[in-house]
XYZ file of C-alpha atoms in Angstrom:
212
model
C 123.154 -14.522 -136.289
C 122.537 -10.555 -136.673
C 125.663 -9.246 -138.195
C 127.160 -5.804 -138.967
C 130.007 -5.170 -140.903
C 133.028 -4.963 -138.553
C 131.826 -8.277 -137.445
C 133.868 -9.596 -140.585
C 136.984 -7.457 -139.573
C 139.746 -7.865 -142.711
C 138.181 -10.875 -144.011
C 137.145 -10.761 -147.358
C 133.525 -12.727 -147.862
C 134.837 -15.979 -148.708
C 137.144 -15.778 -145.945
C 134.240 -15.283 -143.371
C 131.863 -17.470 -144.718
C 134.834 -20.030 -144.019
C 134.966 -19.192 -140.505
C 130.831 -18.690 -140.651
C 131.270 -23.000 -141.662
C 133.533 -24.255 -139.235
C 131.692 -23.098 -136.438
C 128.535 -24.057 -137.260
C 127.017 -20.110 -137.400
C 124.334 -18.771 -139.807
C 123.820 -15.198 -140.643
C 120.247 -14.032 -140.445
C 119.842 -10.610 -140.015
C 122.754 -7.922 -142.772
C 122.408 -4.703 -140.910
C 122.793 -1.386 -142.366
C 124.554 0.850 -139.411
C 122.445 4.076 -139.044
C 125.687 6.073 -139.930
C 125.774 4.809 -142.891
C 123.232 6.919 -144.322
C 119.682 6.814 -143.170
C 116.558 7.312 -146.850
C 114.780 9.959 -145.480
C 117.230 11.994 -143.806
C 118.521 15.695 -146.026
C 121.784 14.575 -148.109
C 121.639 11.080 -147.030
C 119.331 9.141 -149.573
C 122.365 8.234 -152.469
C 124.398 7.708 -149.749
C 121.879 5.157 -147.557
C 120.773 3.739 -150.562
C 124.000 2.516 -152.258
C 123.968 1.338 -148.404
C 121.256 -0.808 -148.536
C 122.156 -1.751 -152.166
C 125.360 -3.275 -151.203
C 123.717 -4.986 -148.386
C 121.418 -7.265 -149.969
C 124.681 -8.103 -152.152
C 125.865 -8.819 -148.689
C 123.046 -10.275 -147.636
C 123.024 -13.121 -150.853
C 126.910 -13.648 -150.184
C 126.494 -14.418 -146.501
C 123.399 -16.504 -147.074
C 121.089 -14.396 -145.054
C 117.165 -13.707 -145.773
C 116.723 -10.136 -144.352
C 118.352 -6.984 -144.381
C 117.886 -4.312 -141.965
C 117.844 -0.606 -141.651
C 117.018 2.401 -139.878
C 115.517 5.748 -141.231
C 115.931 9.060 -140.536
C 113.206 12.648 -141.269
C 113.952 15.789 -142.944
C 114.139 19.024 -141.491
C 111.015 19.906 -141.864
C 109.078 17.169 -141.263
C 105.392 16.226 -141.877
C 103.613 13.085 -141.407
C 102.663 11.776 -144.592
C 105.577 12.869 -146.384
C 107.931 11.453 -144.103
C 106.136 8.366 -144.760
C 106.177 8.926 -149.040
C 109.675 9.924 -148.921
C 110.922 7.109 -147.618
C 107.937 4.805 -150.097
C 109.626 6.699 -152.851
C 113.150 6.331 -152.510
C 113.328 2.564 -150.782
C 112.325 1.263 -154.878
C 115.344 0.765 -156.365
C 116.515 -1.478 -152.746
C 113.094 -3.363 -152.916
C 113.612 -4.215 -156.690
C 117.484 -5.542 -155.772
C 116.139 -6.949 -153.187
C 113.037 -9.104 -155.348
C 115.339 -9.478 -157.400
C 117.747 -11.608 -154.564
C 115.052 -13.120 -152.713
C 116.339 -10.918 -149.813
C 113.753 -9.166 -146.990
C 114.440 -5.738 -145.861
C 113.666 -5.226 -142.413
C 112.014 -1.981 -141.026
C 113.209 -1.835 -136.905
C 111.724 0.664 -134.731
C 113.586 2.742 -133.020
C 114.231 5.509 -131.030
C 116.055 8.869 -131.682
C 119.466 9.504 -129.670
C 120.978 11.849 -131.732
C 117.772 15.157 -131.312
C 117.861 14.266 -134.952
C 113.473 13.857 -134.284
C 112.593 17.201 -133.152
C 109.072 16.223 -134.022
C 109.008 12.557 -132.934
C 108.071 12.342 -137.273
C 110.414 9.685 -138.105
C 108.960 7.039 -139.879
C 110.139 4.473 -137.194
C 109.575 5.927 -134.423
C 105.362 5.812 -134.008
C 103.209 2.587 -134.456
C 101.276 4.537 -135.961
C 104.128 6.362 -138.515
C 105.713 2.484 -138.962
C 102.003 1.043 -139.845
C 101.552 4.349 -142.275
C 105.325 3.339 -143.737
C 104.604 -0.262 -144.443
C 100.781 0.417 -145.922
C 101.973 2.897 -148.784
C 105.253 0.550 -149.720
C 102.624 -2.449 -149.181
C 105.577 -4.309 -150.960
C 106.525 -8.011 -149.890
C 110.498 -7.481 -149.969
C 109.748 -5.089 -146.780
C 108.543 -6.051 -142.888
C 108.874 -4.905 -139.542
C 111.779 -5.487 -137.053
C 108.931 -5.319 -134.018
C 111.662 -3.725 -131.151
C 109.471 -3.990 -128.096
C 111.827 -1.694 -125.722
C 112.415 1.072 -128.629
C 108.564 1.299 -128.038
C 108.593 1.311 -124.296
C 111.667 3.992 -124.497
C 110.388 5.809 -127.311
C 107.285 6.834 -125.168
C 105.159 4.004 -126.990
C 102.544 0.950 -125.466
C 104.964 -1.718 -127.102
C 102.502 -4.562 -126.135
C 99.853 -5.085 -126.933
C 98.843 -1.584 -128.837
C 101.866 -1.399 -130.846
C 101.909 -5.181 -131.486
C 98.362 -5.920 -132.223
C 98.392 -2.932 -134.792
C 101.601 -4.181 -136.365
C 101.424 -7.433 -136.015
C 100.725 -8.898 -139.604
C 104.178 -6.709 -140.707
C 106.276 -8.648 -137.930
C 108.988 -10.556 -139.409
C 111.533 -10.456 -136.221
C 111.696 -9.986 -132.997
C 114.174 -8.210 -130.807
C 114.415 -9.333 -127.253
C 116.184 -6.849 -124.462
C 114.892 -4.887 -121.767
C 115.328 -2.473 -119.875
C 114.092 0.015 -116.871
C 114.031 3.949 -116.485
C 117.643 5.213 -115.291
C 117.648 6.581 -111.545
C 120.855 7.662 -110.936
C 119.812 7.557 -106.901
C 118.917 4.240 -107.228
C 121.334 2.680 -109.856
C 124.555 3.800 -109.042
C 127.172 1.474 -109.119
C 124.704 -1.462 -111.056
C 125.682 -3.235 -113.939
C 125.592 -1.715 -117.556
C 124.776 1.989 -115.582
C 127.753 3.399 -117.890
C 125.710 1.869 -120.879
C 122.862 3.348 -120.190
C 119.559 3.330 -123.543
C 118.616 6.897 -124.394
C 116.215 8.577 -126.687
C 115.910 12.408 -125.691
C 112.790 12.452 -125.297
C 111.757 9.441 -123.381
C 115.040 9.686 -121.551
C 117.202 7.143 -119.970
C 116.444 3.716 -119.710
C 118.931 1.265 -117.815
C 119.616 -2.200 -119.880
C 118.282 -5.219 -117.752
C 118.253 -9.266 -118.271
C 115.673 -10.100 -120.608
C 112.016 -10.716 -117.824
C 113.421 -8.450 -115.160
C 112.712 -5.304 -116.511
C 109.505 -3.348 -118.467
């Protein structure tokens, strides 16, 4: 089960664990929402780091193996600067993850809020993702490979991104989409829940195997 903070609702960790055991559910990944802070984004380092450290502790409490997170980008980005800033900001979290036996997952992602006008978020392009993973060079940082995200961001997800990043892939997200057209998709299922990248455009979510 992919866990988000709101899944627990008003329950404390022990109450939630009781429910998980009752229904035979296990947590694999604890997710840190972007709204909780993104490493690399201006003014968010402390907030994002605290959210990640808390998520590592929560993963231990929920017996999960992974913590997944999103990255931001500096207001005046440059390729290597963005990568090195993220690698530096991650160090305390990686140390906590090592101590607790947790692996961090960097998910390749899109830009839905016009936060990355130059396309230099470390998690956007396959080459940036690779540069980040190689710069950090820790067994406690791996990749959550999302081919649909790469496609929507405008990059060849397979075979290019897959082959480039294969040694780092720890988790795979299965979802699918087609480029959205108001002419063809008005009234289609999910037409009011589009998957949008500010550079790549709008995409219609579809069942896995029925999209691009």
